[in-house]
Amino acid sequence: MVTTTPEKYAARLTELEALHHELETGKRPGDGAVVVGLLLEAAGDVLRRRAALNAKSANLNKPLGAIPELALRSWGDGVQVEELASRLKRAASQAVESALPDSVEDGEAMAQWAVQDLQARDRLESALVALEALAGTGRKDAAALVTRLRTAVGGVDKVCRAGVASLTALNGARRAEAALIDQEYRGQAWWYSERTGIDDDQLVKVLGGEVKGSMPSEFRSANSEVTRKRGRPVSFDDLLRFDLGLASPGEKEVIRLQADADPELKLSLAAMEAAEAAIAEETAGEVAVPQSAPVSIPVERSITPEIIEERAEFKVLLFRTKKAVQVVVQPHRLDRLAAAAVYRSDEPDRPFPSAPGDMGIHFDLGAPERLVGVLARIVVKLVDGQTHAFEARL
Amino acid sequence: MLNDDELFADIARRKALGQDYKRPLGELVFRWRDASTTVIRRVQGAFMRGSPDDADEIFQDAVAKFMAKGLDQFRGVSEQVPGKAASPKTFFLRIVKHCAIDRYRRQREELDSGRGVGEDDDEPETSLPEANRSISEARALAEQQEAHGEYWKSWERLKEEHPNEAAAWDLYHHQDLDDHEEVARALGITVVNSYKRVSRAQAWLKLYILEARKREEGSSEEN
């Protein structure tokens, strides 16, 4: 069960004071972008929850006004809107898994991770609201930045909001969060507030056929489309993958089942064998050359990583390729990172070896087919002794 | 003159660097033309259909597929199943083989699907009620096809994002196994897992369809 409490936000005013002080004294090295980000989030959290926090009279102009122009620009340049889109999509996916999990523990973990991703969207919303407040005091740099970010984030929201029905699996946590947000900001926070009626609480389970319940009208035609009996003939790609030895056990079974019932497919398999004999004749005497890639193409560059966690000091990325699954711990600030280790749930006592790479510290966790259902535990230690631990499903 | 492997390495290098590689690729596959014809004939023999004229089209189709995906697939196969791809030539000939098989499989399906092209030409004039019925039937068919299309798009997305669930759904639903014990046996998972995967697949497919419709509505409203 994922819980959320007003206490989580109650400390925001105190944090705001501390961050304001930190900004003014310039205690942290660097351009201050990290502190600016945290300050904007804290201020926005208060601005959007004044009623719940009983902070109607809180004056936020002073801490916001202390934000230097250069540090604000640097923070704005670092906002990764595309990553936000990935996190919202992942939240939608994990929300469904939390409602229809393989085990109770899996369901709880999935729900927690999904809520963490929604919180990331909410933190950015708070920062934007604080930025708007700053722009309202006449700061032109803040006005320009918030316009740019609102446009970019609006694009992400438009795409991800279409999938909000998946988030109904998290309705308990979402309702609790939405209830803390002031009425005027609640509608904008669609990730917490849209489709949170109790009628929708069981929606994902109903869609999955696990629970009998009334199907909302908008889903009725999709439901009949999906449940209508239909076949899927083996395709060109299926046969090629089968021939090349790339077919999964499921794909092989599909071909076997269809060949039993479809003489045409049987004929295709016979043709495959006959033509293979011709290929063997045509290539007889050729020496198979080792097929290393003629030009080294870094695997990491060709795919988009999943972001497991992002903090001011580091980012944890998960790369999946057909060949390997890799975790990369990417320090934002080398002087803050002390150590990182990665463990697999099937070998919980063995830290995986790391290697320095061009993106950070790389941990190769093995081939994806061996990692089904396995969790990775990533532990990152900072120089001040703080330890952060995260989990990711591989 | 570069040998096949050297020429193929040159093509892969050009592709990785974003340079034009069509000319050397054309030269390379031209060397394999005769071998391709032999493979195509063998497929024709197995299907007992086809003519020498087909070979040209099949060869062009194979070249297009090799250019579109084959170069990357070859690298993937070499890495995942060492020895299976053997050489670029062997790999290309396998694509030729599958293009030929696909062509003759499709031809049979078209023959089986009933009336051929041109059979509508001599239809008598229709009355107004008949025309109206034809229009509504055509509309119903178009709607059905559209819905059919959105289902398969969602299916492709499921395969991409959740391959395990897609595999279970494919067996349970598309292949009509309708039995979780059978699905579990085929996939090497537990019966409970099979049940859960099928449930998730079903939920995702419905959610994807609704999501696509909502995006479509959003775009229409903007336009």
XYZ file of C-alpha atoms in Angstrom:
617
model
C 0.000 0.000 0.000
C 1.384 3.356 -0.967
C 0.673 6.090 1.523
C 1.039 9.799 1.377
C 0.665 12.174 4.247
C 0.440 15.922 4.784
C 3.570 15.559 6.957
C 5.547 14.966 3.807
C 4.908 18.556 2.806
C 4.760 20.099 6.287
C 8.529 20.488 6.456
C 8.653 22.423 3.201
C 8.589 25.873 4.851
C 11.571 24.999 7.051
C 13.407 23.490 4.078
C 12.688 26.630 2.126
C 14.319 28.747 4.792
C 17.382 26.504 4.864
C 17.700 26.563 1.071
C 17.282 30.335 1.030
C 20.099 30.612 3.540
C 22.242 28.194 1.547
C 21.690 30.192 -1.622
C 22.625 33.445 0.021
C 25.712 32.129 1.753
C 26.803 30.171 -1.340
C 27.935 27.220 0.799
C 27.677 24.642 -1.973
C 30.272 24.722 -4.703
C 29.134 25.114 -8.298
C 26.734 27.506 -9.960
C 23.867 26.924 -7.505
C 21.569 25.224 -10.020
C 20.901 22.302 -7.692
C 19.883 24.562 -4.788
C 17.753 26.660 -7.121
C 15.918 23.546 -8.281
C 15.267 22.372 -4.735
C 14.175 25.852 -3.663
C 11.746 26.177 -6.578
C 10.254 22.778 -5.804
C 9.860 23.576 -2.113
C 8.350 26.989 -2.805
C 5.974 25.545 -5.392
C 4.935 22.740 -3.043
C 3.934 25.402 -0.515
C 2.234 27.627 -3.116
C 0.133 24.741 -4.398
C -0.810 23.457 -0.929
C -1.366 26.632 1.058
C -4.675 25.462 2.508
C -3.446 22.017 3.556
C -0.252 23.459 5.025
C -2.076 26.354 6.642
C 0.431 28.672 4.979
C -1.836 31.245 3.413
C 0.223 34.115 4.748
C 3.632 32.654 3.898
C 5.642 35.193 1.932
C 7.718 33.405 -0.665
C 8.910 36.468 -2.550
C 12.061 36.751 -0.449
C 13.485 33.270 -1.044
C 12.385 33.314 -4.677
C 13.863 36.772 -5.185
C 17.222 35.503 -3.926
C 17.592 33.197 -6.948
C 20.486 34.480 -9.067
C 19.882 34.830 -12.805
C 22.843 32.655 -13.810
C 21.879 29.817 -11.477
C 18.280 29.950 -12.699
C 19.409 29.689 -16.318
C 21.675 26.789 -15.430
C 18.800 24.967 -13.682
C 16.495 25.616 -16.636
C 19.071 24.218 -19.065
C 19.264 21.051 -16.988
C 15.539 20.274 -16.960
C 15.161 17.062 -18.986
C 11.640 17.116 -20.341
C 12.096 13.957 -22.455
C 13.077 12.021 -19.350
C 9.894 13.203 -17.722
C 7.925 11.670 -20.587
C 9.731 8.342 -20.063
C 8.968 8.440 -16.352
C 5.262 9.125 -16.894
C 5.024 6.316 -19.441
C 6.838 3.998 -17.074
C 4.477 5.003 -14.256
C 1.485 4.062 -16.431
C 3.057 0.707 -17.229
C 4.016 -0.057 -13.637
C 0.589 1.000 -12.413
C -0.973 -1.765 -14.525
C 1.564 -4.262 -13.174
C 0.738 -3.146 -9.642
C -2.930 -4.012 -10.204
C -2.232 -7.345 -11.927
C 1.053 -8.435 -10.321
C 2.764 -11.802 -10.309
C 2.935 -11.576 -6.511
C 1.757 -9.266 -3.744
C 5.344 -8.065 -3.189
C 5.762 -7.280 -6.884
C 2.532 -5.333 -6.830
C 3.614 -3.237 -3.876
C 7.017 -2.503 -5.373
C 5.478 -1.558 -8.719
C 2.993 0.782 -7.054
C 5.759 2.476 -5.095
C 7.913 3.003 -8.167
C 4.985 4.269 -10.186
C 4.115 6.807 -7.484
C 7.772 7.929 -7.394
C 7.555 8.678 -11.103
C 4.353 10.672 -10.612
C 6.072 12.577 -7.833
C 8.799 13.580 -10.293
C 6.145 15.176 -12.519
C 4.602 16.857 -9.507
C 7.938 18.266 -8.336
C 8.456 19.860 -11.736
C 4.950 21.311 -11.577
C 5.790 22.875 -8.225
C 8.982 24.343 -9.653
C 7.025 25.820 -12.568
C 4.396 27.356 -10.292
C 7.165 28.919 -8.188
C 8.814 30.159 -11.364
C 5.532 31.771 -12.413
C 5.372 33.481 -9.032
C 8.896 34.773 -9.573
C 7.978 35.968 -13.074
C 5.024 37.761 -11.477
C 7.444 39.924 -9.496
C 8.834 41.288 -12.755
C 11.764 38.906 -13.345
C 11.966 38.701 -17.145
C 14.396 35.766 -17.153
C 11.918 33.742 -15.095
C 9.057 34.701 -17.422
C 10.988 33.594 -20.516
C 12.090 30.353 -18.885
C 8.652 29.404 -17.621
C 7.136 30.040 -21.067
C 9.705 27.743 -22.663
C 9.305 24.999 -20.074
C 5.495 25.196 -20.030
C 5.443 24.620 -23.790
C 7.770 21.632 -23.550
C 6.028 20.110 -20.544
C 2.635 20.770 -22.139
C 3.703 18.553 -25.057
C 4.641 15.745 -22.671
C 1.394 16.107 -20.721
C -0.658 15.961 -23.890
C 0.888 12.653 -24.897
C 0.922 11.055 -21.454
C -2.464 12.281 -20.279
C -4.112 10.134 -22.953
C -2.927 7.133 -20.945
C -4.238 8.319 -17.586
C -6.659 5.377 -17.309
C -3.676 3.160 -16.402
C -3.026 5.321 -13.366
C -6.412 4.444 -11.862
C -4.613 1.448 -10.339
C -2.932 3.964 -8.016
C -6.092 5.829 -7.134
C -5.676 5.510 -3.367
C -2.327 7.285 -3.386
C -3.390 9.702 -6.127
C -6.527 10.786 -4.261
C -4.527 11.400 -1.098
C -2.050 13.574 -3.016
C -4.738 15.430 -4.931
C -6.601 16.237 -1.719
C -3.596 18.193 -0.464
C -3.401 20.410 -3.548
C -5.344 23.682 -3.519
C -8.440 23.639 -5.684
C -7.046 26.124 -8.215
C -4.043 23.894 -8.970
C -5.734 20.503 -8.679
C -7.073 20.240 -12.217
C -3.664 20.970 -13.721
C -2.183 18.103 -11.675
C -3.910 15.491 -13.858
C -1.399 12.780 -12.785
C -2.961 12.958 -9.307
C -6.462 14.247 -9.943
C -7.849 12.825 -13.202
C -9.986 9.669 -13.124
C -9.713 9.324 -9.368
C -13.372 8.485 -8.734
C -13.837 5.291 -6.759
C -15.777 3.855 -9.700
C -12.444 3.647 -11.516
C -10.480 1.996 -8.700
C -10.924 -1.500 -10.123
C -10.752 -0.453 -13.775
C -7.419 -2.105 -14.618
C -8.480 -5.368 -12.981
C -11.755 -5.280 -14.902
C -9.875 -4.622 -18.159
C -7.579 -7.530 -17.377
C -10.563 -9.782 -16.799
C -9.512 -10.450 -13.230
C -12.513 -8.835 -11.652
C -16.059 -8.689 -12.917
C -17.322 -5.155 -12.977
C -19.021 -2.643 -15.164
C -16.958 -1.554 -18.124
C -16.982 2.237 -18.626
C -18.728 3.079 -21.900
C -15.593 4.465 -23.528
C -13.923 1.055 -23.086
C -16.751 -1.076 -24.422
C -15.703 -1.108 -28.054
C -12.004 -1.541 -27.132
C -13.045 -4.436 -24.926
C -14.953 -6.203 -27.673
C -12.128 -5.484 -30.139
C -9.589 -7.167 -27.866
C -11.673 -10.099 -26.697
C -13.060 -10.912 -30.149
C -11.582 -14.191 -31.341
C -9.022 -13.670 -34.065
C -6.046 -15.504 -35.433
C -2.602 -14.195 -36.228
C -0.986 -15.936 -39.160
C 2.765 -16.474 -38.992
C 4.401 -13.507 -40.697
C 7.519 -12.976 -42.812
C 9.409 -11.759 -39.737
C 8.221 -14.715 -37.628
C 9.538 -17.204 -40.177
C 12.812 -15.337 -40.685
C 13.410 -15.158 -36.925
C 12.594 -18.867 -36.665
C 15.006 -19.675 -39.484
C 17.777 -17.584 -37.959
C 17.390 -19.243 -34.570
C 16.141 -16.047 -32.938
C 12.600 -17.203 -32.171
C 11.611 -17.364 -28.509
C 10.021 -20.564 -27.143
C 6.622 -18.876 -27.514
C 7.273 -17.946 -31.141
C 8.428 -21.495 -31.921
C 5.276 -22.877 -30.339
C 3.140 -20.552 -32.473
C 4.801 -21.889 -35.628
C 4.419 -25.486 -34.475
C 0.738 -25.015 -33.669
C -0.027 -23.307 -36.944
C 1.938 -25.773 -39.032
C -0.145 -28.569 -37.518
C -3.321 -26.917 -38.767
C -2.170 -25.072 -41.885
C -0.867 -27.088 -44.852
C 0.305 -23.856 -46.468
C 2.637 -23.124 -43.555
C 3.830 -26.736 -43.640
C 4.669 -26.165 -47.283
C 6.540 -22.977 -46.366
C 8.626 -24.880 -43.827
C 9.399 -27.516 -46.453
C 10.361 -24.742 -48.897
C 12.610 -23.280 -46.199
C 14.482 -26.562 -45.934
C 14.732 -27.045 -49.686
C 16.047 -23.522 -50.183
C 18.460 -23.923 -47.273
C 19.995 -26.851 -49.115
C 20.421 -24.582 -52.139
C 22.077 -21.942 -49.959
C 24.468 -24.553 -48.587
C 25.392 -25.545 -52.149
C 25.843 -21.936 -53.233
C 28.063 -21.096 -50.304
C 29.962 -24.392 -50.132
C 33.650 -23.902 -49.548
C 33.222 -20.446 -48.084
C 34.936 -19.919 -44.793
C 32.703 -18.386 -42.174
C 34.333 -15.176 -41.113
C 34.121 -13.904 -37.576
C 31.353 -11.307 -37.683
C 32.575 -8.599 -35.441
C 31.115 -5.208 -36.278
C 33.465 -3.555 -38.764
C 33.009 -0.238 -37.020
C 32.649 -0.088 -33.280
C 29.192 1.250 -32.512
C 28.660 1.793 -28.787
C 25.539 -0.143 -27.797
C 24.552 2.498 -25.273
C 24.227 5.213 -27.871
C 21.755 3.320 -30.013
C 19.025 3.031 -27.374
C 17.175 5.224 -24.990
C 17.902 4.369 -21.382
C 15.350 4.113 -18.623
C 16.030 6.520 -15.815
C 15.911 4.614 -12.560
C 16.624 7.608 -10.388
C 17.838 11.122 -10.717
C 19.265 13.131 -7.890
C 21.170 16.377 -7.768
C 24.431 14.441 -7.432
C 23.910 11.534 -9.839
C 21.647 9.715 -12.226
C 21.065 5.949 -12.456
C 20.314 4.666 -15.957
C 19.234 1.255 -17.224
C 20.210 0.250 -20.753
C 18.562 -2.736 -22.371
C 19.852 -4.218 -25.583
C 19.191 -7.603 -27.118
C 22.601 -8.625 -25.884
C 22.925 -7.199 -22.418
C 21.367 -5.247 -19.614
C 23.548 -2.545 -18.123
C 23.167 -0.190 -15.209
C 25.109 3.052 -15.438
C 25.626 5.350 -12.492
C 26.311 8.750 -13.947
C 27.704 11.336 -11.534
C 26.584 14.919 -12.059
C 29.235 15.952 -9.589
C 32.314 13.753 -9.361
C 33.373 15.317 -6.064
C 30.122 14.167 -4.385
C 30.087 10.498 -5.407
C 32.019 8.109 -3.134
C 31.013 4.663 -4.422
C 28.332 2.699 -6.222
C 27.451 -0.977 -6.192
C 24.862 -3.098 -7.982
C 23.391 -6.432 -6.835
C 20.943 -8.815 -8.508
C 18.053 -10.316 -6.543
C 19.047 -13.816 -7.698
C 22.589 -13.298 -6.382
C 21.960 -10.851 -3.538
C 25.376 -11.224 -1.918
C 27.509 -10.660 -5.006
C 28.229 -7.090 -6.067
C 28.574 -6.940 -9.848
C 31.917 -5.746 -11.189
C 32.007 -2.222 -12.532
C 33.986 -0.571 -15.269
C 34.489 3.109 -15.942
C 32.843 4.125 -19.218
C 32.225 7.290 -21.142
C 28.810 7.706 -19.515
C 29.793 6.935 -15.942
C 30.283 3.749 -13.944
C 29.008 0.775 -15.975
C 27.671 -2.466 -14.475
C 27.050 -5.306 -16.908
C 24.286 -7.502 -15.455
C 24.131 -10.139 -18.182
C 21.914 -11.253 -21.029
C 18.253 -10.114 -20.851
C 16.801 -13.616 -21.281
C 18.507 -14.666 -18.033
C 17.136 -11.701 -16.114
C 13.400 -12.240 -16.437
C 11.786 -11.413 -13.103
C 15.101 -10.394 -11.563
C 15.482 -7.133 -9.658
C 18.620 -5.002 -9.514
C 19.477 -3.222 -6.304
C 21.620 -0.167 -6.823
C 23.400 1.429 -3.892
C 25.080 4.808 -4.269
C 27.168 6.337 -1.522
C 28.028 10.020 -1.390
C 31.118 11.542 0.166
C 29.104 12.983 3.051
C 28.150 9.436 4.064
C 24.601 9.514 2.693
C 23.597 6.234 1.097
C 20.839 5.925 -1.490
C 19.390 2.596 -2.569
C 17.037 1.904 -5.471
C 15.529 -1.110 -7.130
C 14.812 -1.746 -10.773
C 13.113 -4.640 -12.485
C 15.381 -6.076 -15.156
C 38.844 -5.441 -56.331
C 37.474 -5.899 -52.828
C 36.248 -9.358 -51.916
C 32.700 -9.825 -50.526
C 33.690 -9.484 -46.894
C 35.798 -6.393 -47.502
C 33.030 -4.784 -49.526
C 30.490 -5.641 -46.833
C 32.773 -4.126 -44.160
C 33.007 -0.977 -46.291
C 29.192 -0.810 -46.535
C 28.765 -1.260 -42.780
C 31.388 1.439 -42.142
C 29.651 3.875 -44.511
C 26.284 3.144 -42.903
C 27.661 3.714 -39.394
C 29.130 7.026 -40.508
C 25.899 8.087 -42.200
C 27.485 8.012 -45.679
C 25.833 6.795 -48.861
C 26.258 3.036 -49.248
C 23.757 2.212 -51.980
C 26.297 1.917 -54.789
C 28.636 -0.570 -53.037
C 25.603 -2.458 -51.742
C 24.253 -2.684 -55.277
C 27.608 -4.023 -56.448
C 27.708 -6.579 -53.651
C 24.213 -8.018 -54.133
C 24.723 -8.106 -57.906
C 27.524 -10.616 -57.272
C 24.967 -12.832 -55.500
C 22.356 -12.592 -58.222
C 22.855 -16.062 -59.717
C 22.910 -17.734 -56.313
C 19.692 -15.873 -55.486
C 18.023 -17.210 -58.626
C 18.962 -20.762 -57.613
C 17.413 -20.255 -54.163
C 14.253 -18.742 -55.659
C 13.875 -21.691 -58.056
C 14.180 -24.109 -55.179
C 11.360 -22.327 -53.332
C 9.252 -22.311 -56.516
C 9.874 -26.046 -56.802
C 8.683 -26.649 -53.254
C 5.518 -24.586 -53.801
C 5.077 -25.874 -57.384
C 4.237 -22.381 -58.568
C 5.930 -19.261 -59.906
C 7.654 -18.281 -63.134
C 11.179 -17.151 -64.096
C 9.821 -13.587 -64.289
C 9.099 -13.632 -60.547
C 12.812 -13.922 -59.757
C 13.465 -10.270 -60.628
C 10.771 -8.942 -58.322
C 11.732 -11.258 -55.487
C 15.369 -10.245 -55.833
C 14.452 -6.519 -55.726
C 12.236 -7.131 -52.719
C 15.103 -8.915 -50.942
C 17.531 -6.084 -51.705
C 15.036 -3.561 -50.299
C 14.599 -5.630 -47.135
C 18.363 -6.117 -46.784
C 18.837 -2.350 -47.023
C 15.987 -1.493 -44.673
C 16.719 -3.875 -41.847
C 19.039 -6.628 -43.001
C 22.344 -4.926 -42.281
C 21.428 -4.375 -38.638
C 19.751 -7.778 -38.404
C 22.911 -9.414 -39.718
C 24.961 -7.770 -36.996
C 22.363 -8.770 -34.373
C 22.281 -12.374 -35.527
C 26.065 -12.569 -35.593
C 26.155 -11.408 -31.995
C 23.215 -13.428 -30.654
C 23.650 -16.689 -32.521
C 27.310 -16.905 -33.493
C 27.777 -18.968 -36.629
C 24.134 -18.802 -37.693
C 24.576 -15.810 -39.969
C 27.853 -17.340 -41.296
C 28.539 -14.712 -43.960
C 26.780 -11.693 -45.442
C 26.089 -13.722 -48.579
C 24.453 -16.575 -46.649
C 22.395 -14.055 -44.705
C 21.278 -12.272 -47.880
C 20.326 -15.567 -49.501
C 18.157 -16.353 -46.471
C 16.354 -13.063 -46.969
C 15.866 -13.980 -50.639
C 14.506 -17.343 -49.548
C 11.983 -15.744 -47.199
C 10.912 -13.138 -49.743
C 10.160 -15.968 -52.149
C 8.294 -17.994 -49.523
C 6.298 -14.936 -48.509
C 5.329 -14.215 -52.104
C 3.999 -17.698 -52.776
C 2.244 -17.931 -49.415
C 0.470 -14.639 -50.124
C -0.438 -15.757 -53.624
C -2.174 -18.802 -52.197
C -4.033 -16.688 -49.639
C -5.250 -14.383 -52.397
C -6.414 -17.357 -54.437
C -8.216 -18.741 -51.405
C -9.879 -15.452 -50.514
C -12.600 -15.902 -53.119
C -13.362 -13.671 -56.051
C -10.489 -12.386 -58.097
C -9.878 -8.919 -59.422
C -12.192 -7.810 -62.247
C -15.104 -10.010 -61.312
C -17.130 -6.977 -60.248
C -16.960 -5.390 -63.693
C -20.149 -6.845 -65.093
C -22.405 -6.182 -62.118
C -25.879 -4.960 -63.018
C -27.058 -1.474 -62.034
C -28.317 -1.335 -58.455
C -31.582 0.119 -57.183
C -31.540 2.972 -54.598
C -32.341 0.807 -51.541
C -29.659 -1.625 -52.650
C -27.211 1.228 -53.116
C -28.021 2.536 -49.623
C -27.518 -0.903 -48.185
C -24.217 -1.184 -50.023
C -23.110 2.160 -48.634
C -23.974 1.216 -45.063
C -22.306 -2.167 -45.520
C -19.227 -0.473 -46.914
C -19.216 1.930 -43.965
C -19.560 -0.917 -41.482
C -16.730 -2.740 -43.216
C -14.541 0.391 -43.129
C -15.253 0.848 -39.414
C -14.467 -2.791 -38.766
C -11.216 -2.507 -40.698
C -10.276 0.640 -38.796
C -10.935 -1.084 -35.480
C -8.997 -4.080 -36.755
C -6.093 -1.758 -37.592
C -6.063 -0.172 -34.158
C -6.041 -3.614 -32.543
C -2.950 -4.683 -34.496
C -1.218 -1.376 -33.772
C -1.826 -1.980 -30.076
C -0.561 -5.517 -30.492
C 2.682 -4.235 -32.059
C 3.084 -1.855 -29.121
C 2.493 -4.685 -26.654
C 5.136 -6.809 -28.400
C 7.602 -3.937 -28.192
C 6.926 -2.852 -24.599
C 5.893 -6.111 -22.933
C 7.188 -9.088 -24.952
C 6.483 -11.632 -22.214
C 2.836 -10.649 -21.979
C 2.592 -10.515 -25.790
C 3.944 -14.069 -26.085
C 1.376 -15.387 -23.596
C -1.468 -13.479 -25.292
C -0.389 -14.669 -28.728
C -0.613 -18.295 -27.684
C -3.709 -17.970 -25.527
C -5.756 -15.761 -27.807
C -4.432 -15.629 -31.381
C -3.457 -19.287 -31.519
C -6.599 -20.250 -29.623
C -4.852 -22.344 -26.983
C -7.299 -21.002 -24.423
C -5.633 -23.088 -21.747
C -3.196 -21.654 -19.234
C -1.537 -25.003 -18.610
C -0.654 -25.252 -22.299
C 0.590 -21.670 -22.418
C 2.654 -22.214 -19.263
C 4.209 -25.362 -20.711
C 5.092 -23.661 -23.990
C 6.656 -20.657 -22.307
C 8.294 -22.493 -19.422
C 6.426 -20.512 -16.774
C 3.924 -21.340 -14.037
C 0.195 -21.514 -14.675
C -0.299 -18.541 -12.351
C 2.254 -16.562 -14.366
C 0.451 -17.421 -17.560
C -2.848 -16.254 -16.124
C -1.292 -12.988 -14.919
C 0.507 -12.331 -18.203
C -2.653 -12.866 -20.196
C -4.558 -10.549 -17.833
C -1.957 -7.814 -18.168
C -1.807 -8.232 -21.941
C -5.560 -7.874 -22.164
C -5.583 -4.768 -19.962
C -2.730 -3.126 -21.855
C -4.274 -3.801 -25.256
C -7.546 -2.138 -24.201
C -5.705 0.763 -22.582
C -3.536 1.262 -25.676
C -6.585 1.344 -27.934
C -8.271 3.960 -25.751
C -5.049 5.954 -25.498
C -4.644 5.978 -29.275
C -8.249 7.106 -29.694
C -7.790 9.913 -27.179
C -4.640 11.105 -28.948
C -6.467 10.962 -32.247
C -9.337 13.009 -30.790
C -6.837 15.515 -29.407
C -5.198 15.959 -32.812
C -8.580 16.301 -34.555
C -9.668 18.985 -32.088
C -6.466 20.908 -32.752
C -6.989 20.734 -36.503
